[in-house]
Amino acid sequence: MLIRCVSLVSAVLCLPPGSAMAQTTTSFLTANGQPDLEGTWSWATITPFERPAGKEFLTEREAANYEKEILARNNMDRRDGTAEQDVGRAYNDFWWDRGTHIIKTRRTSLVIDPADGRVPPINAVGRERQNERLTANRGHEFDGPENRPLPERCLILQGAGPPITPTAYNNNIQIVQSPNYVSILIEMGHEVRVIPLDGRPHLPQNVRLWKGDSRGRWEGDTLVVETTNFSDKNPFRGSSENMKLIERFRRRHRHAALSIHGWRSGYLG
């Protein structure tokens, strides 16, 4: 099965109070004339990845109430119980990076296509492949470290991508550019994805990588990154090793570039 995802994603730059955020020009360039995406960005958001139910957009009041409710629910140091309860809730809470705002568009999900805000379910071929993966290791789960899941061994970590998705903590990336490469440093796992921009072809199809093989190009002020050559050892939502991922990064504002713009995704048999 081939899964195709097109993601126009971004992050909200952490700014000091009072920073201007109204400008929307996209004319900021690097010294070599490329659109400037460099910076350190946070992916944290309380907007759900998929829409739980209901409408596509919240009103301004609904968004404010939603934020208030979520922040109150996530406040582990709210001191409304016994000392023992307070310590039980707040212990190690500093690890979490849940986000504090719903995206500026007031969308109810990061997924924007299909219209229901949900990633389509995998087809029959994908379900069969998932069952094969589940049963292949059954009875041998503890024969050695090689039999344990990659995330458990901290070799592949949730949210680190590609595709990059919000997670419980470490929702930060740093983008560094040069004329022929864009590098994305992911806080989750401290990994660096180096993306060539020189038009070179993807690796041969017999070379499979846990994180795939990324190639980038500029389309106007947008960095388009296409990743192929995935390994079946790191499937995304039941995808096969033939998954093709397209990410689009665009600086939208002078001070807050790359606000999360959404996901477009689809499954093909």
PDB file of C-alpha atoms in Angstrom:
ATOM      1  CA  MET A   1       0.000   0.000   0.000  1.00  0.00           C
ATOM      2  CA  LEU A   2       1.136   3.496  -0.793  1.00  0.00           C
ATOM      3  CA  ILE A   3       0.272   6.305   1.562  1.00  0.00           C
ATOM      4  CA  ARG A   4       0.499   9.805   0.237  1.00  0.00           C
ATOM      5  CA  CYS A   5       0.651  12.675   2.665  1.00  0.00           C
ATOM      6  CA  VAL A   6       1.039  16.302   1.759  1.00  0.00           C
ATOM      7  CA  SER A   7       1.819  18.407   4.780  1.00  0.00           C
ATOM      8  CA  LEU A   8       2.048  22.182   4.923  1.00  0.00           C
ATOM      9  CA  VAL A   9       3.296  22.344   8.455  1.00  0.00           C
ATOM     10  CA  SER A  10       4.980  24.832  10.669  1.00  0.00           C
ATOM     11  CA  ALA A  11       5.605  25.896  14.152  1.00  0.00           C
ATOM     12  CA  VAL A  12       5.037  28.923  16.314  1.00  0.00           C
ATOM     13  CA  LEU A  13       8.219  30.777  17.173  1.00  0.00           C
ATOM     14  CA  CYS A  14       8.544  31.410  20.894  1.00  0.00           C
ATOM     15  CA  LEU A  15       8.584  35.197  21.315  1.00  0.00           C
ATOM     16  CA  PRO A  16       8.956  37.527  24.280  1.00  0.00           C
ATOM     17  CA  PRO A  17       5.796  39.312  25.409  1.00  0.00           C
ATOM     18  CA  GLY A  18       4.860  42.241  23.216  1.00  0.00           C
ATOM     19  CA  SER A  19       6.599  41.044  20.064  1.00  0.00           C
ATOM     20  CA  ALA A  20       4.919  42.246  16.884  1.00  0.00           C
ATOM     21  CA  MET A  21       3.250  39.448  14.927  1.00  0.00           C
ATOM     22  CA  ALA A  22       1.069  41.339  12.459  1.00  0.00           C
ATOM     23  CA  GLN A  23       3.431  41.478   9.489  1.00  0.00           C
ATOM     24  CA  THR A  24       2.821  38.867   6.807  1.00  0.00           C
ATOM     25  CA  THR A  25       5.568  39.566   4.269  1.00  0.00           C
ATOM     26  CA  THR A  26       7.378  36.540   2.860  1.00  0.00           C
ATOM     27  CA  SER A  27      10.289  38.480   1.307  1.00  0.00           C
ATOM     28  CA  PHE A  28      12.931  37.462   3.860  1.00  0.00           C
ATOM     29  CA  LEU A  29      15.868  35.844   2.085  1.00  0.00           C
ATOM     30  CA  THR A  30      19.185  34.281   3.036  1.00  0.00           C
ATOM     31  CA  ALA A  31      22.482  35.730   1.789  1.00  0.00           C
ATOM     32  CA  ASN A  32      22.304  33.439  -1.257  1.00  0.00           C
ATOM     33  CA  GLY A  33      18.784  34.559  -2.147  1.00  0.00           C
ATOM     34  CA  GLN A  34      16.789  31.578  -0.852  1.00  0.00           C
ATOM     35  CA  PRO A  35      13.656  32.002   1.287  1.00  0.00           C
ATOM     36  CA  ASP A  36      14.836  32.191   4.890  1.00  0.00           C
ATOM     37  CA  LEU A  37      13.447  29.373   7.046  1.00  0.00           C
ATOM     38  CA  GLU A  38      16.281  29.381   9.548  1.00  0.00           C
ATOM     39  CA  GLY A  39      15.400  29.471  13.212  1.00  0.00           C
ATOM     40  CA  THR A  40      14.278  27.437  16.175  1.00  0.00           C
ATOM     41  CA  TRP A  41      10.607  26.521  16.119  1.00  0.00           C
ATOM     42  CA  SER A  42       8.158  24.775  18.427  1.00  0.00           C
ATOM     43  CA  TRP A  43       5.635  22.227  17.158  1.00  0.00           C
ATOM     44  CA  ALA A  44       3.633  22.139  20.389  1.00  0.00           C
ATOM     45  CA  THR A  45      -0.106  22.717  19.970  1.00  0.00           C
ATOM     46  CA  ILE A  46      -3.293  21.713  21.723  1.00  0.00           C
ATOM     47  CA  THR A  47      -5.062  21.384  18.370  1.00  0.00           C
ATOM     48  CA  PRO A  48      -5.881  17.672  17.898  1.00  0.00           C
ATOM     49  CA  PHE A  49      -4.135  15.890  15.039  1.00  0.00           C
ATOM     50  CA  GLU A  50      -7.475  14.455  13.919  1.00  0.00           C
ATOM     51  CA  ARG A  51     -10.908  15.991  14.452  1.00  0.00           C
ATOM     52  CA  PRO A  52     -12.733  14.269  17.320  1.00  0.00           C
ATOM     53  CA  ALA A  53     -16.162  15.268  15.958  1.00  0.00           C
ATOM     54  CA  GLY A  54     -18.122  18.313  14.943  1.00  0.00           C
ATOM     55  CA  LYS A  55     -17.303  21.273  12.763  1.00  0.00           C
ATOM     56  CA  GLU A  56     -14.115  22.302  10.988  1.00  0.00           C
ATOM     57  CA  PHE A  57     -13.622  25.683  12.686  1.00  0.00           C
ATOM     58  CA  LEU A  58     -14.294  27.074  16.142  1.00  0.00           C
ATOM     59  CA  THR A  59     -15.596  30.553  16.743  1.00  0.00           C
ATOM     60  CA  GLU A  60     -13.279  32.949  18.534  1.00  0.00           C
ATOM     61  CA  ARG A  61     -15.186  32.425  21.788  1.00  0.00           C
ATOM     62  CA  GLU A  62     -15.240  28.636  21.363  1.00  0.00           C
ATOM     63  CA  ALA A  63     -11.485  28.616  20.743  1.00  0.00           C
ATOM     64  CA  ALA A  64     -10.875  30.708  23.861  1.00  0.00           C
ATOM     65  CA  ASN A  65     -13.077  28.405  25.969  1.00  0.00           C
ATOM     66  CA  TYR A  66     -11.363  25.335  24.493  1.00  0.00           C
ATOM     67  CA  GLU A  67      -7.927  26.683  25.366  1.00  0.00           C
ATOM     68  CA  LYS A  68      -9.066  27.546  28.899  1.00  0.00           C
ATOM     69  CA  GLU A  69     -10.528  24.076  29.420  1.00  0.00           C
ATOM     70  CA  ILE A  70      -7.493  22.223  28.073  1.00  0.00           C
ATOM     71  CA  LEU A  71      -4.998  24.329  30.029  1.00  0.00           C
ATOM     72  CA  ALA A  72      -6.960  23.783  33.241  1.00  0.00           C
ATOM     73  CA  ARG A  73      -7.115  20.038  32.581  1.00  0.00           C
ATOM     74  CA  ASN A  74      -3.372  19.895  31.854  1.00  0.00           C
ATOM     75  CA  ASN A  75      -2.396  21.926  34.919  1.00  0.00           C
ATOM     76  CA  MET A  76      -0.820  19.291  37.123  1.00  0.00           C
ATOM     77  CA  ASP A  77       0.116  21.843  39.796  1.00  0.00           C
ATOM     78  CA  ARG A  78      -3.338  23.217  40.452  1.00  0.00           C
ATOM     79  CA  ARG A  79      -3.249  22.536  44.224  1.00  0.00           C
ATOM     80  CA  ASP A  80      -6.880  21.491  44.598  1.00  0.00           C
ATOM     81  CA  GLY A  81      -6.267  18.275  46.523  1.00  0.00           C
ATOM     82  CA  THR A  82      -4.139  16.890  49.318  1.00  0.00           C
ATOM     83  CA  ALA A  83      -0.380  17.328  49.380  1.00  0.00           C
ATOM     84  CA  GLU A  84      -0.006  13.691  48.332  1.00  0.00           C
ATOM     85  CA  GLN A  85      -2.349  14.174  45.362  1.00  0.00           C
ATOM     86  CA  ASP A  86      -0.537  17.332  44.325  1.00  0.00           C
ATOM     87  CA  VAL A  87       2.857  15.638  44.347  1.00  0.00           C
ATOM     88  CA  GLY A  88       1.450  12.621  42.510  1.00  0.00           C
ATOM     89  CA  ARG A  89       0.151  14.818  39.696  1.00  0.00           C
ATOM     90  CA  ALA A  90       3.048  17.241  39.380  1.00  0.00           C
ATOM     91  CA  TYR A  91       5.978  14.835  39.804  1.00  0.00           C
ATOM     92  CA  ASN A  92       8.072  14.913  36.601  1.00  0.00           C
ATOM     93  CA  ASP A  93       5.497  17.186  34.944  1.00  0.00           C
ATOM     94  CA  PHE A  94       8.348  19.432  33.736  1.00  0.00           C
ATOM     95  CA  TRP A  95       8.982  16.883  30.957  1.00  0.00           C
ATOM     96  CA  TRP A  96       5.700  17.640  29.224  1.00  0.00           C
ATOM     97  CA  ASP A  97       5.325  20.103  26.372  1.00  0.00           C
ATOM     98  CA  ARG A  98       1.610  19.949  25.652  1.00  0.00           C
ATOM     99  CA  GLY A  99       1.243  23.338  24.007  1.00  0.00           C
ATOM    100  CA  THR A 100      -0.861  26.276  25.137  1.00  0.00           C
ATOM    101  CA  HIS A 101      -2.729  27.483  22.053  1.00  0.00           C
ATOM    102  CA  ILE A 102      -5.025  26.202  19.356  1.00  0.00           C
ATOM    103  CA  ILE A 103      -3.691  27.106  15.906  1.00  0.00           C
ATOM    104  CA  LYS A 104      -4.499  30.648  14.787  1.00  0.00           C
ATOM    105  CA  THR A 105      -6.975  29.448  12.164  1.00  0.00           C
ATOM    106  CA  ARG A 106      -9.104  27.970  14.995  1.00  0.00           C
ATOM    107  CA  ARG A 107      -9.241  24.664  13.126  1.00  0.00           C
ATOM    108  CA  THR A 108     -10.444  21.655  15.085  1.00  0.00           C
ATOM    109  CA  SER A 109      -7.756  19.351  13.633  1.00  0.00           C
ATOM    110  CA  LEU A 110      -4.353  19.502  12.002  1.00  0.00           C
ATOM    111  CA  VAL A 111      -5.685  17.245   9.252  1.00  0.00           C
ATOM    112  CA  ILE A 112      -7.432  19.493   6.730  1.00  0.00           C
ATOM    113  CA  ASP A 113      -8.019  17.059   3.868  1.00  0.00           C
ATOM    114  CA  PRO A 114     -10.192  14.887   3.829  1.00  0.00           C
ATOM    115  CA  ALA A 115     -12.910  17.274   4.909  1.00  0.00           C
ATOM    116  CA  ASP A 116     -13.786  15.204   7.993  1.00  0.00           C
ATOM    117  CA  GLY A 117     -10.363  16.006   9.468  1.00  0.00           C
ATOM    118  CA  ARG A 118      -9.312  12.389   9.826  1.00  0.00           C
ATOM    119  CA  VAL A 119      -6.647  10.275   8.138  1.00  0.00           C
ATOM    120  CA  PRO A 120      -8.463   7.674   6.003  1.00  0.00           C
ATOM    121  CA  PRO A 121      -8.430   4.131   7.408  1.00  0.00           C
ATOM    122  CA  ILE A 122      -6.056   1.673   5.800  1.00  0.00           C
ATOM    123  CA  ASN A 123      -7.452  -0.626   3.136  1.00  0.00           C
ATOM    124  CA  ALA A 124      -7.672  -4.434   3.196  1.00  0.00           C
ATOM    125  CA  VAL A 125      -4.111  -4.844   1.938  1.00  0.00           C
ATOM    126  CA  GLY A 126      -2.844  -2.576   4.703  1.00  0.00           C
ATOM    127  CA  ARG A 127      -4.798  -4.464   7.382  1.00  0.00           C
ATOM    128  CA  GLU A 128      -3.340  -7.739   6.173  1.00  0.00           C
ATOM    129  CA  ARG A 129       0.142  -6.255   6.279  1.00  0.00           C
ATOM    130  CA  GLN A 130      -0.427  -5.017   9.832  1.00  0.00           C
ATOM    131  CA  ASN A 131      -1.557  -8.488  10.918  1.00  0.00           C
ATOM    132  CA  GLU A 132       1.565  -9.995   9.377  1.00  0.00           C
ATOM    133  CA  ARG A 133       3.729  -7.561  11.321  1.00  0.00           C
ATOM    134  CA  LEU A 134       1.936  -8.363  14.566  1.00  0.00           C
ATOM    135  CA  THR A 135       2.215 -12.134  14.167  1.00  0.00           C
ATOM    136  CA  ALA A 136       5.733 -12.336  12.730  1.00  0.00           C
ATOM    137  CA  ASN A 137       7.377 -11.708  16.097  1.00  0.00           C
ATOM    138  CA  ARG A 138       4.782 -13.438  18.274  1.00  0.00           C
ATOM    139  CA  GLY A 139       6.411 -15.843  20.696  1.00  0.00           C
ATOM    140  CA  HIS A 140       9.846 -14.318  20.138  1.00  0.00           C
ATOM    141  CA  GLU A 141       9.303 -10.869  21.602  1.00  0.00           C
ATOM    142  CA  PHE A 142      12.041 -11.287  24.213  1.00  0.00           C
ATOM    143  CA  ASP A 143      14.606 -13.394  22.356  1.00  0.00           C
ATOM    144  CA  GLY A 144      16.904 -10.393  22.131  1.00  0.00           C
ATOM    145  CA  PRO A 145      16.927  -6.601  21.778  1.00  0.00           C
ATOM    146  CA  GLU A 146      16.414  -6.946  18.018  1.00  0.00           C
ATOM    147  CA  ASN A 147      12.947  -8.305  18.685  1.00  0.00           C
ATOM    148  CA  ARG A 148      11.845  -5.287  20.687  1.00  0.00           C
ATOM    149  CA  PRO A 149      10.095  -2.318  19.005  1.00  0.00           C
ATOM    150  CA  LEU A 150      12.316   0.449  17.649  1.00  0.00           C
ATOM    151  CA  PRO A 151      10.648   3.197  19.766  1.00  0.00           C
ATOM    152  CA  GLU A 152      11.157   1.141  22.926  1.00  0.00           C
ATOM    153  CA  ARG A 153      14.866   1.015  22.118  1.00  0.00           C
ATOM    154  CA  CYS A 154      14.888   4.787  21.427  1.00  0.00           C
ATOM    155  CA  LEU A 155      16.019   4.165  17.857  1.00  0.00           C
ATOM    156  CA  ILE A 156      12.869   5.689  16.376  1.00  0.00           C
ATOM    157  CA  LEU A 157      10.932   8.193  18.468  1.00  0.00           C
ATOM    158  CA  GLN A 158       7.344   9.344  18.129  1.00  0.00           C
ATOM    159  CA  GLY A 159       6.877  12.661  16.396  1.00  0.00           C
ATOM    160  CA  ALA A 160      10.481  12.952  15.159  1.00  0.00           C
ATOM    161  CA  GLY A 161       9.422  12.233  11.601  1.00  0.00           C
ATOM    162  CA  PRO A 162       9.333  12.266   8.806  1.00  0.00           C
ATOM    163  CA  PRO A 163       6.522  13.148   9.053  1.00  0.00           C
ATOM    164  CA  ILE A 164       7.011  15.451  12.034  1.00  0.00           C
ATOM    165  CA  THR A 165       3.976  15.440  14.318  1.00  0.00           C
ATOM    166  CA  PRO A 166       3.244  17.042  17.716  1.00  0.00           C
ATOM    167  CA  THR A 167       3.908  14.781  20.676  1.00  0.00           C
ATOM    168  CA  ALA A 168       4.115  14.868  24.460  1.00  0.00           C
ATOM    169  CA  TYR A 169       7.433  16.720  24.695  1.00  0.00           C
ATOM    170  CA  ASN A 170      10.519  17.749  22.694  1.00  0.00           C
ATOM    171  CA  ASN A 171       8.374  19.550  20.109  1.00  0.00           C
ATOM    172  CA  ASN A 172      11.232  21.725  18.886  1.00  0.00           C
ATOM    173  CA  ILE A 173      13.193  21.836  15.656  1.00  0.00           C
ATOM    174  CA  GLN A 174      16.033  23.986  14.357  1.00  0.00           C
ATOM    175  CA  ILE A 175      16.373  24.684  10.644  1.00  0.00           C
ATOM    176  CA  VAL A 176      19.796  25.543   9.193  1.00  0.00           C
ATOM    177  CA  GLN A 177      20.276  26.373   5.502  1.00  0.00           C
ATOM    178  CA  SER A 178      23.094  26.460   2.978  1.00  0.00           C
ATOM    179  CA  PRO A 179      22.844  26.889  -0.803  1.00  0.00           C
ATOM    180  CA  ASN A 180      22.660  23.133  -1.458  1.00  0.00           C
ATOM    181  CA  TYR A 181      21.197  21.719   1.754  1.00  0.00           C
ATOM    182  CA  VAL A 182      18.572  22.316   4.413  1.00  0.00           C
ATOM    183  CA  SER A 183      19.174  20.592   7.748  1.00  0.00           C
ATOM    184  CA  ILE A 184      16.441  19.992  10.311  1.00  0.00           C
ATOM    185  CA  LEU A 185      17.599  19.243  13.851  1.00  0.00           C
ATOM    186  CA  ILE A 186      14.841  17.449  15.767  1.00  0.00           C
ATOM    187  CA  GLU A 187      14.900  17.791  19.554  1.00  0.00           C
ATOM    188  CA  MET A 188      13.110  14.442  19.875  1.00  0.00           C
ATOM    189  CA  GLY A 189      15.994  11.995  19.640  1.00  0.00           C
ATOM    190  CA  HIS A 190      18.472  14.761  18.725  1.00  0.00           C
ATOM    191  CA  GLU A 191      18.418  13.692  15.095  1.00  0.00           C
ATOM    192  CA  VAL A 192      19.462  15.747  12.086  1.00  0.00           C
ATOM    193  CA  ARG A 193      17.777  15.300   8.708  1.00  0.00           C
ATOM    194  CA  VAL A 194      20.045  16.644   5.953  1.00  0.00           C
ATOM    195  CA  ILE A 195      18.008  17.407   2.817  1.00  0.00           C
ATOM    196  CA  PRO A 196      19.879  17.948  -0.485  1.00  0.00           C
ATOM    197  CA  LEU A 197      18.576  20.701  -2.751  1.00  0.00           C
ATOM    198  CA  ASP A 198      20.833  20.056  -5.763  1.00  0.00           C
ATOM    199  CA  GLY A 199      18.405  17.944  -7.785  1.00  0.00           C
ATOM    200  CA  ARG A 200      20.088  14.597  -7.183  1.00  0.00           C
ATOM    201  CA  PRO A 201      17.845  11.527  -7.609  1.00  0.00           C
ATOM    202  CA  HIS A 202      16.585   9.413  -4.739  1.00  0.00           C
ATOM    203  CA  LEU A 203      18.614   6.409  -3.650  1.00  0.00           C
ATOM    204  CA  PRO A 204      18.068   3.123  -5.516  1.00  0.00           C
ATOM    205  CA  GLN A 205      14.854   1.352  -4.518  1.00  0.00           C
ATOM    206  CA  ASN A 206      16.779  -1.498  -2.890  1.00  0.00           C
ATOM    207  CA  VAL A 207      18.189   0.944  -0.301  1.00  0.00           C
ATOM    208  CA  ARG A 208      15.629   1.296   2.501  1.00  0.00           C
ATOM    209  CA  LEU A 209      16.013   3.634   5.472  1.00  0.00           C
ATOM    210  CA  TRP A 210      14.075   3.883   8.732  1.00  0.00           C
ATOM    211  CA  LYS A 211      13.579   7.601   8.094  1.00  0.00           C
ATOM    212  CA  GLY A 212      13.395   7.407   4.322  1.00  0.00           C
ATOM    213  CA  ASP A 213      15.431   9.352   1.766  1.00  0.00           C
ATOM    214  CA  SER A 214      14.572  13.068   1.554  1.00  0.00           C
ATOM    215  CA  ARG A 215      15.094  15.435  -1.394  1.00  0.00           C
ATOM    216  CA  GLY A 216      14.125  19.114  -1.383  1.00  0.00           C
ATOM    217  CA  ARG A 217      13.368  21.823  -3.909  1.00  0.00           C
ATOM    218  CA  TRP A 218      12.116  25.393  -3.846  1.00  0.00           C
ATOM    219  CA  GLU A 219       8.744  26.286  -5.318  1.00  0.00           C
ATOM    220  CA  GLY A 220       8.614  30.054  -4.918  1.00  0.00           C
ATOM    221  CA  ASP A 221       8.875  30.774  -1.205  1.00  0.00           C
ATOM    222  CA  THR A 222       7.995  27.177  -0.246  1.00  0.00           C
ATOM    223  CA  LEU A 223      10.442  24.379   0.525  1.00  0.00           C
ATOM    224  CA  VAL A 224       8.994  21.147  -0.845  1.00  0.00           C
ATOM    225  CA  VAL A 225      10.527  17.981   0.636  1.00  0.00           C
ATOM    226  CA  GLU A 226       9.782  14.592  -0.903  1.00  0.00           C
ATOM    227  CA  THR A 227      10.727  11.484   1.064  1.00  0.00           C
ATOM    228  CA  THR A 228      10.739   7.933  -0.311  1.00  0.00           C
ATOM    229  CA  ASN A 229      12.690   4.692   0.279  1.00  0.00           C
ATOM    230  CA  PHE A 230      11.122   4.030   3.669  1.00  0.00           C
ATOM    231  CA  SER A 231      11.648   0.772   5.542  1.00  0.00           C
ATOM    232  CA  ASP A 232       8.788  -1.490   6.599  1.00  0.00           C
ATOM    233  CA  LYS A 233      10.381  -1.494  10.066  1.00  0.00           C
ATOM    234  CA  ASN A 234       9.034   2.013  10.698  1.00  0.00           C
ATOM    235  CA  PRO A 235       5.524   2.200   9.194  1.00  0.00           C
ATOM    236  CA  PHE A 236       3.396   5.307   9.593  1.00  0.00           C
ATOM    237  CA  ARG A 237      -0.188   4.317  10.443  1.00  0.00           C
ATOM    238  CA  GLY A 238       0.050   1.005   8.637  1.00  0.00           C
ATOM    239  CA  SER A 239       1.855   2.299   5.570  1.00  0.00           C
ATOM    240  CA  SER A 240       4.127   0.134   3.452  1.00  0.00           C
ATOM    241  CA  GLU A 241       7.760   0.803   2.610  1.00  0.00           C
ATOM    242  CA  ASN A 242       6.438   2.426  -0.597  1.00  0.00           C
ATOM    243  CA  MET A 243       5.037   5.399   1.300  1.00  0.00           C
ATOM    244  CA  LYS A 244       5.729   8.724  -0.415  1.00  0.00           C
ATOM    245  CA  LEU A 245       5.682  11.767   1.836  1.00  0.00           C
ATOM    246  CA  ILE A 246       5.555  15.388   0.676  1.00  0.00           C
ATOM    247  CA  GLU A 247       6.136  18.165   3.203  1.00  0.00           C
ATOM    248  CA  ARG A 248       5.829  21.879   2.464  1.00  0.00           C
ATOM    249  CA  PHE A 249       7.547  24.489   4.628  1.00  0.00           C
ATOM    250  CA  ARG A 250       6.791  28.175   4.100  1.00  0.00           C
ATOM    251  CA  ARG A 251       7.601  31.204   6.174  1.00  0.00           C
ATOM    252  CA  ARG A 252       4.361  33.103   6.594  1.00  0.00           C
ATOM    253  CA  HIS A 253       5.243  35.907   9.001  1.00  0.00           C
ATOM    254  CA  ARG A 254       8.228  38.000   9.959  1.00  0.00           C
ATOM    255  CA  HIS A 255       8.159  36.901  13.607  1.00  0.00           C
ATOM    256  CA  ALA A 256       6.048  33.731  13.562  1.00  0.00           C
ATOM    257  CA  ALA A 257       6.826  31.726  10.472  1.00  0.00           C
ATOM    258  CA  LEU A 258       5.437  28.360   9.622  1.00  0.00           C
ATOM    259  CA  SER A 259       2.239  28.348  11.707  1.00  0.00           C
ATOM    260  CA  ILE A 260       0.847  24.827  11.403  1.00  0.00           C
ATOM    261  CA  HIS A 261      -1.199  24.917   8.232  1.00  0.00           C
ATOM    262  CA  GLY A 262      -2.461  21.381   8.127  1.00  0.00           C
ATOM    263  CA  TRP A 263      -2.189  17.916   6.668  1.00  0.00           C
ATOM    264  CA  ARG A 264      -3.478  16.524   3.427  1.00  0.00           C
ATOM    265  CA  SER A 265      -3.358  12.776   3.371  1.00  0.00           C
ATOM    266  CA  GLY A 266      -4.697   9.787   1.536  1.00  0.00           C
ATOM    267  CA  TYR A 267      -4.236   6.060   1.235  1.00  0.00           C
ATOM    268  CA  LEU A 268      -3.913   4.252  -2.066  1.00  0.00           C
ATOM    269  CA  GLY A 269      -3.949   0.478  -2.466  1.00  0.00           C
TER     270      GLY A 269
END
